[in-house]
Short mmCIF file of C-alpha atoms and ligand atoms in Angstrom, two decimals:
data_model
loop_
_atom_site.label_atom_id
_atom_site.label_comp_id
_atom_site.label_asym_id
_atom_site.label_seq_id
_atom_site.Cartn_x
_atom_site.Cartn_y
_atom_site.Cartn_z
CA UNK E 81 238.90 84.11 86.30
CA UNK E 82 240.41 86.85 84.17
CA UNK E 83 239.31 90.45 84.10
CA UNK E 84 236.76 91.48 81.47
CA UNK E 85 237.96 93.78 78.73
CA UNK E 86 235.76 95.36 76.06
CA UNK E 87 237.15 95.54 72.55
CA UNK E 88 234.61 97.52 70.56
CA UNK E 89 231.41 95.46 70.62
CA UNK E 90 233.14 92.29 71.91
CA UNK E 91 233.92 91.41 75.51
CA UNK E 92 236.78 89.09 76.28
CA UNK E 93 237.85 87.57 79.60
CA UNK E 94 235.87 86.87 82.75
CA UNK E 95 234.28 83.75 81.33
CA UNK E 96 233.22 85.31 77.99
CA UNK E 97 233.36 82.97 74.98
CA UNK E 98 236.91 82.63 73.62
CA UNK E 99 237.04 85.13 70.76
CA UNK E 100 238.52 84.37 67.34
CA UNK E 101 241.07 86.77 65.89
CA UNK E 102 242.90 87.00 62.63
CA UNK E 103 245.06 89.56 60.89
CA UNK E 104 244.64 91.13 57.47
CA UNK E 105 247.59 90.80 55.11
CA UNK E 106 246.16 92.89 52.26
CA UNK E 107 247.96 96.14 51.48
CA UNK E 108 245.49 98.71 50.19
CA UNK E 109 242.54 100.06 52.16
CA UNK E 110 240.07 98.64 49.63
CA UNK E 111 241.65 95.21 49.81
CA UNK E 112 241.88 95.32 53.61
CA UNK E 113 238.17 96.14 53.82
CA UNK E 114 237.28 93.29 51.43
CA UNK E 115 239.48 90.88 53.36
CA UNK E 116 238.13 91.80 56.79
CA UNK E 117 234.56 91.55 55.50
CA UNK E 118 235.29 88.05 54.25
CA UNK E 119 236.91 87.13 57.58
CA UNK E 120 233.89 88.53 59.42
CA UNK E 121 231.44 86.56 57.26
CA UNK E 122 233.37 83.41 58.11
CA UNK E 123 233.41 83.88 61.86
CA UNK E 124 236.32 86.17 62.68
CA UNK E 125 235.40 88.25 65.71
CA UNK E 126 238.37 90.61 66.05
CA UNK E 127 240.59 91.70 63.13
CA UNK E 128 244.07 93.16 63.36
CA UNK E 129 245.81 95.32 60.81
CA UNK E 130 249.47 96.33 60.63
CA UNK E 131 249.64 100.10 61.04
CA UNK E 132 253.03 100.81 59.54
CA UNK E 133 252.57 104.44 58.48
CA UNK E 134 250.38 107.52 58.91
CA UNK E 135 248.37 106.68 55.82
CA UNK E 136 247.30 103.31 57.27
CA UNK E 137 246.51 104.93 60.63
CA UNK E 138 244.24 107.40 58.85
CA UNK E 139 242.55 104.64 56.85
CA UNK E 140 241.26 103.12 60.11
CA UNK E 141 238.22 105.43 59.99
CA UNK E 142 237.32 104.26 56.49
CA UNK E 143 237.86 100.59 57.32
CA UNK E 144 235.73 100.94 60.45
CA UNK E 145 232.84 102.31 58.41
CA UNK E 146 232.72 99.16 56.29
CA UNK E 147 233.22 96.38 58.84
CA UNK E 148 231.31 95.34 61.95
CA UNK E 149 233.96 93.53 63.98
CA UNK E 150 236.43 95.36 66.25
CA UNK E 151 239.66 96.49 64.66
CA UNK E 152 243.09 96.26 66.30
CA UNK E 153 246.05 98.39 65.25
CA UNK E 154 249.37 96.55 65.36
CA UNK E 155 252.06 99.14 65.99
CA UNK E 156 255.78 98.79 66.44
CA UNK E 157 257.74 101.54 68.17
CA UNK E 158 256.00 104.68 66.79
CA UNK E 159 253.68 106.15 69.43
CA UNK E 160 252.38 108.73 66.93
CA UNK E 161 250.79 105.94 64.89
CA UNK E 162 249.02 104.79 68.05
CA UNK E 163 247.67 108.31 68.64
CA UNK E 164 246.53 108.58 65.03
CA UNK E 165 244.88 105.15 65.15
CA UNK E 166 243.00 106.05 68.32
CA UNK E 167 241.88 109.33 66.74
CA UNK E 168 240.69 107.37 63.69
CA UNK E 169 238.48 105.13 65.86
CA UNK E 170 240.55 102.00 66.44
CA UNK E 171 239.08 99.55 68.97
CA UNK E 172 242.32 98.20 70.44
CA UNK E 173 246.03 98.88 70.23
CA UNK E 174 248.70 96.22 70.10
CA UNK E 175 251.79 98.07 71.21
CA UNK E 176 254.45 97.46 73.82
CA UNK E 177 254.85 100.53 76.03
CA UNK E 178 258.46 99.67 76.80
CA UNK E 179 259.32 100.00 73.10
CA UNK E 180 257.94 103.44 72.32
CA UNK E 181 260.55 105.68 73.85
CA UNK E 182 260.13 108.22 76.64
CA UNK E 183 257.52 107.94 79.36
CA UNK E 184 255.97 111.12 77.93
CA UNK E 185 255.22 109.22 74.71
CA UNK E 186 253.67 106.37 76.67
CA UNK E 187 251.65 108.86 78.71
CA UNK E 188 250.23 110.39 75.53
CA UNK E 189 249.16 106.99 74.21
CA UNK E 190 247.68 105.98 77.57
CA UNK E 191 245.72 109.26 77.87
CA UNK E 192 244.28 108.87 74.37
CA UNK E 193 243.45 105.20 74.96
CA UNK E 194 241.78 105.98 78.27
CA UNK E 195 239.71 108.77 76.83
CA UNK E 196 238.36 106.56 74.04
CA UNK E 197 238.21 103.38 76.18
CA UNK E 198 240.65 101.62 73.87
CA UNK E 199 242.39 98.62 75.48
CA UNK E 200 246.05 97.91 74.88
CA UNK E 201 247.43 94.47 74.11
CA UNK E 202 250.97 93.91 75.21
CA UNK E 203 252.37 91.43 72.73
CA UNK E 204 255.67 89.80 73.63
CA UNK E 205 257.23 87.52 71.03
CA UNK E 206 260.14 85.17 71.62
CA UNK E 207 261.96 86.62 68.63
CA UNK E 208 261.90 90.18 69.95
CA UNK E 209 262.66 89.59 73.61
CA UNK E 210 264.66 92.43 75.19
CA UNK E 211 268.42 91.63 75.03
CA UNK E 212 268.88 92.18 78.77
CA UNK E 213 266.18 89.61 79.56
CA UNK E 214 267.67 87.22 77.01
CA UNK E 215 270.99 87.54 78.83
CA UNK E 216 269.52 87.35 82.32
CA UNK E 217 267.53 84.17 81.59
CA UNK E 218 270.09 82.58 79.29
CA UNK E 219 267.81 82.69 76.24
CA UNK E 220 264.13 82.85 75.42
CA UNK E 221 262.52 81.08 78.36
CA UNK E 222 259.02 81.05 79.82
CA UNK E 223 260.21 83.17 82.75
CA UNK E 224 261.87 85.65 80.39
CA UNK E 225 258.66 86.03 78.35
CA UNK E 226 256.61 86.50 81.54
CA UNK E 227 259.06 89.06 82.92
CA UNK E 228 259.04 90.97 79.66
CA UNK E 229 255.23 91.08 79.52
CA UNK E 230 254.85 92.07 83.18
CA UNK E 231 257.47 94.79 82.72
CA UNK E 232 255.28 96.36 80.03
CA UNK E 233 252.20 95.85 82.22
CA UNK E 234 253.84 97.74 85.10
CA UNK E 235 254.57 100.70 82.84
CA UNK E 236 250.86 100.95 82.02
CA UNK E 237 249.74 100.31 85.60
CA UNK E 238 252.05 103.04 86.87
CA UNK E 239 250.10 105.38 84.59
CA UNK E 240 246.87 104.10 86.12
CA UNK E 241 245.90 102.15 83.00
CA UNK E 242 244.46 98.68 83.43
CA UNK E 243 242.50 98.00 80.24
CA UNK E 244 245.14 95.45 79.30
CA UNK E 245 245.35 92.20 77.32
CA UNK E 246 248.58 90.19 77.18
CA UNK E 247 250.13 87.74 74.75
CA UNK E 248 253.48 85.97 75.03
CA UNK E 249 254.00 83.96 71.90
CA UNK E 250 256.88 81.90 70.61
CA UNK E 251 257.18 79.45 67.75
CA UNK E 252 257.78 76.56 70.15
CA UNK E 253 254.75 74.64 71.39
CA UNK E 254 256.20 73.49 74.76
CA UNK E 255 257.75 76.90 75.48
CA UNK E 256 254.58 78.81 74.64
CA UNK E 257 252.51 76.38 76.72
CA UNK E 258 254.85 76.79 79.71
CA UNK E 259 254.96 80.57 79.34
CA UNK E 260 251.17 81.01 79.26
CA UNK E 261 250.71 78.55 82.11
CA UNK E 262 253.12 80.58 84.25
CA UNK E 263 251.70 83.91 83.17
CA UNK E 264 248.13 82.86 83.97
CA UNK E 265 249.20 82.43 87.61
CA UNK E 266 250.83 85.86 87.70
CA UNK E 267 248.12 88.07 86.23
CA UNK E 268 244.38 88.48 85.97
CA UNK E 269 244.46 90.33 82.67
CA UNK E 270 242.87 88.41 79.80
CA UNK E 271 245.27 86.47 77.62
CA UNK E 272 245.40 86.41 73.85
CA UNK E 273 246.93 83.05 72.99
CA UNK E 274 248.73 81.86 69.90
CA UNK E 275 251.83 80.28 68.45
CA UNK E 276 253.78 82.78 66.41
CA UNK E 277 255.33 81.82 63.08
CA UNK E 278 253.48 78.50 63.41
CA UNK E 279 254.02 77.68 59.75
CA UNK E 280 251.97 76.64 56.77
CA UNK E 281 248.33 75.56 56.83
CA UNK E 282 248.72 71.98 57.98
CA UNK E 283 251.82 72.17 60.16
CA UNK E 284 250.77 75.49 61.65
CA UNK E 285 247.29 74.24 62.45
CA UNK E 286 248.72 71.20 64.25
CA UNK E 287 251.16 73.29 66.28
CA UNK E 288 248.46 75.78 67.19
CA UNK E 289 245.93 73.08 68.02
CA UNK E 290 248.44 71.25 70.22
CA UNK E 291 249.38 74.32 72.23
CA UNK E 292 246.13 76.29 72.25
CA UNK E 293 244.08 73.14 72.78
CA UNK E 294 246.08 72.22 75.85
CA UNK E 295 245.90 75.77 77.21
CA UNK E 296 242.18 76.15 76.59
CA UNK E 297 241.40 72.81 78.23
CA UNK E 298 243.33 74.07 81.25
CA UNK E 299 241.13 77.17 81.26
CA UNK E 300 243.82 79.49 79.87
CA UNK E 301 243.09 81.86 76.99
CA UNK E 302 240.42 84.47 76.35
CA UNK E 303 241.04 85.15 72.69
CA UNK E 304 243.12 83.31 70.12
CA UNK E 305 244.73 83.45 66.75
CA UNK E 306 245.79 80.41 64.77
CA UNK E 307 248.67 82.13 62.93
CA UNK E 308 249.24 80.53 59.55
CA UNK E 309 251.41 81.21 56.54
CA UNK E 310 248.23 81.10 54.46
CA UNK E 311 245.14 83.10 53.59
CA UNK E 312 243.88 84.53 56.92
CA UNK E 313 240.55 82.87 56.19
CA UNK E 314 242.28 79.55 56.95
CA UNK E 315 243.16 80.93 60.40
CA UNK E 316 239.51 81.62 61.13
CA UNK E 317 238.36 78.21 59.88
CA UNK E 318 241.04 76.47 61.95
CA UNK E 319 240.19 78.52 65.06
CA UNK E 320 236.50 77.67 64.75
CA UNK E 321 237.25 74.00 64.24
CA UNK E 322 239.56 74.02 67.26
CA UNK E 323 237.01 75.65 69.57
CA UNK E 324 234.30 73.31 68.28
CA UNK E 325 236.54 70.25 68.77
CA UNK E 326 237.20 71.39 72.34
CA UNK E 327 233.42 71.66 72.79
CA UNK E 328 233.90 75.26 73.94
CA UNK E 329 231.84 76.81 71.15
CA UNK E 330 229.48 75.55 68.47
CA UNK E 331 229.51 77.07 65.02
CA UNK E 332 227.31 74.66 63.13
CA UNK E 333 227.41 71.14 61.80
CA UNK E 334 229.88 68.80 63.48
CA UNK E 335 230.95 66.05 61.09
CA UNK E 336 231.88 62.65 62.42
CA UNK E 337 233.47 60.54 59.67
CA UNK E 338 234.97 57.09 59.99
CA UNK E 339 238.63 56.75 58.96
CA UNK E 340 237.72 54.05 56.36
CA UNK E 341 239.11 50.53 56.46
CA UNK E 342 239.11 47.31 54.46
CA UNK E 343 235.32 47.11 54.83
CA UNK E 344 234.76 50.43 53.03
CA UNK E 345 233.32 49.85 49.54
CA UNK E 346 232.50 53.43 48.47
CA UNK E 347 234.63 56.55 47.96
CA UNK E 348 233.91 57.67 51.49
CA UNK E 349 236.74 60.20 51.61
CA UNK E 350 235.25 62.09 48.66
CA UNK E 351 231.74 61.82 50.11
CA UNK E 352 232.90 63.24 53.46
CA UNK E 353 234.68 66.10 51.68
CA UNK E 354 231.55 67.01 49.68
CA UNK E 355 229.41 66.91 52.81
CA UNK E 356 231.90 69.03 54.76
CA UNK E 357 232.06 71.60 51.98
CA UNK E 358 228.27 71.83 51.78
CA UNK E 359 227.97 72.17 55.55
CA UNK E 360 230.35 75.11 55.79
CA UNK E 361 228.29 78.08 56.91
CA UNK E 362 225.28 75.94 57.89
CA UNK E 363 224.45 77.27 61.35
CA UNK E 364 222.70 74.21 62.75
CA UNK E 365 224.13 72.57 65.84
CA UNK E 366 223.84 69.00 64.65
CA UNK E 367 226.21 66.04 64.55
CA UNK E 368 226.36 64.40 61.14
CA UNK E 369 228.00 61.01 60.65
CA UNK E 370 229.55 59.72 57.44
CA UNK E 371 230.33 56.05 57.99
CA UNK E 372 231.87 53.42 55.79
CA UNK E 373 229.82 50.38 56.68
CA UNK E 374 226.30 49.59 57.75
CA UNK E 375 227.47 46.99 60.27
CA UNK E 376 229.42 49.27 62.57
CA UNK E 377 228.43 52.67 61.16
CA UNK E 378 225.25 53.59 63.01
CA UNK E 379 226.54 52.08 66.24
CA UNK E 380 229.89 53.85 66.04
CA UNK E 381 228.12 57.11 65.32
CA UNK E 382 225.85 56.88 68.36
CA UNK E 383 226.11 60.59 69.08
CA UNK E 384 225.12 61.57 65.56
CA UNK E 385 221.78 63.21 64.89
CA UNK E 386 221.75 62.06 61.28
CA UNK E 387 224.14 60.17 59.06
CA UNK E 388 224.82 57.69 56.35
CA UNK E 389 226.38 54.25 56.60
CA UNK E 390 227.57 52.82 53.31
CA UNK E 391 227.71 49.30 51.94
CA UNK E 392 228.59 47.93 48.48
CA UNK E 393 226.97 50.30 45.96
CA UNK E 394 224.34 51.33 48.50
CA UNK E 395 223.90 52.57 52.03
CA UNK E 396 221.45 53.57 54.71
CA UNK E 397 220.35 56.91 55.99
CA UNK E 398 219.97 56.93 59.74
CA UNK E 399 218.65 59.31 62.37
CA UNK E 400 219.59 59.08 66.03
CA UNK E 401 221.04 55.62 65.55
CA UNK E 402 218.00 54.18 63.77
CA UNK E 403 217.91 53.27 60.08
CA UNK E 404 215.43 55.43 58.13
CA UNK E 405 215.84 54.10 54.58
CA UNK E 406 218.12 52.23 52.19
CA UNK E 407 219.49 54.15 49.19
CA UNK E 408 221.74 53.62 46.15
CA UNK E 409 225.30 54.91 46.49
CA UNK E 410 224.74 58.03 44.36
CA UNK E 411 221.61 58.96 46.34
CA UNK E 412 223.33 58.94 49.72
CA UNK E 413 225.06 62.33 49.76
CA UNK E 414 222.10 64.27 48.24
CA UNK E 415 219.73 62.56 50.69
CA UNK E 416 221.94 63.42 53.64
CA UNK E 417 222.30 67.05 52.53
CA UNK E 418 218.55 67.21 52.09
CA UNK E 419 218.06 65.94 55.64
CA UNK E 420 220.50 68.53 56.94
CA UNK E 421 218.62 71.29 55.11
CA UNK E 422 215.31 70.12 56.51
CA UNK E 423 216.63 69.67 60.09
S1 SF4 C 653 232.64 52.40 60.21
FE1 SF4 C 653 232.95 50.45 59.13
S2 SF4 C 653 234.12 51.07 57.30
FE2 SF4 C 653 234.33 52.74 58.75
S3 SF4 C 653 236.22 52.28 59.84
FE3 SF4 C 653 234.52 51.47 61.07
S4 SF4 C 653 234.38 49.32 60.39
FE4 SF4 C 653 235.61 50.37 58.84
#
């Protein structure tokens, strides 16, 4: 069991639900606020922003006033931006203490973080591994990533700071899986898991699902980001779908749809898409089946609460495996959506 760490109004680790993170990519304060609000409305639980200058660090206070989810400042190298972000009310820092210069600088950040109870995430990425570790391990390896992360951890622990979260991401699924598996045996700090530079929406989602799914099923990971070269909203949707598929969290309607086959005589793909779209944001924990034939449909969708099974130009609406009524093809989707609304 990992240690519990509070990030603003969210607790991660120690058996808490795996929290969903994303990162804003908007540039102006107004746009960042709008983006984070949208992420929040769609289920993001922790949002990160890139704090690249003093202006952004100062804008933290304004952003915080407009959003309800905890805000994380992503800082590279400049300890002064960390101090400014903490002063502006940031909920968590993502900064590597080994990269911010003298121990006096680290001490200043640690003191400020301690005073405001702001945790620090150490975020090691394969692409920015320290050259000496690269050389020692003969490249970016799981052991090198672990050693790098624990080196940063020791710097903080030596300053009596233990409000720590760790991530060790790479763009390789097997390497990231191995690294987190090893790290989970070496530390009790909560782990933020993710594949970095995972890629575009589809490829990136598959890579993330493969790695994060395997880790989460092994009990590793306290918070996650599905990093995508896409609108951050897609990251949140993918993360929710992943956690729901793993049966670790429920966010609403779970759609079971048959893959279609030679027996399918309606445009089932389109019907499933319409139903999925209409169920987004519906916070009812029900299983809804969209099946292509009345012969196998209800039986194959045994776990469904409600569903439709289609035939030629018609179909049946069923509840808990039992047929309720027969309907024409065009009535099926509206009838199903009506049932979902009334559930
Ligand atoms: S439910 Fe029917 S239509 Fe769908 S894949 Fe199975 S047999 Fe084919």
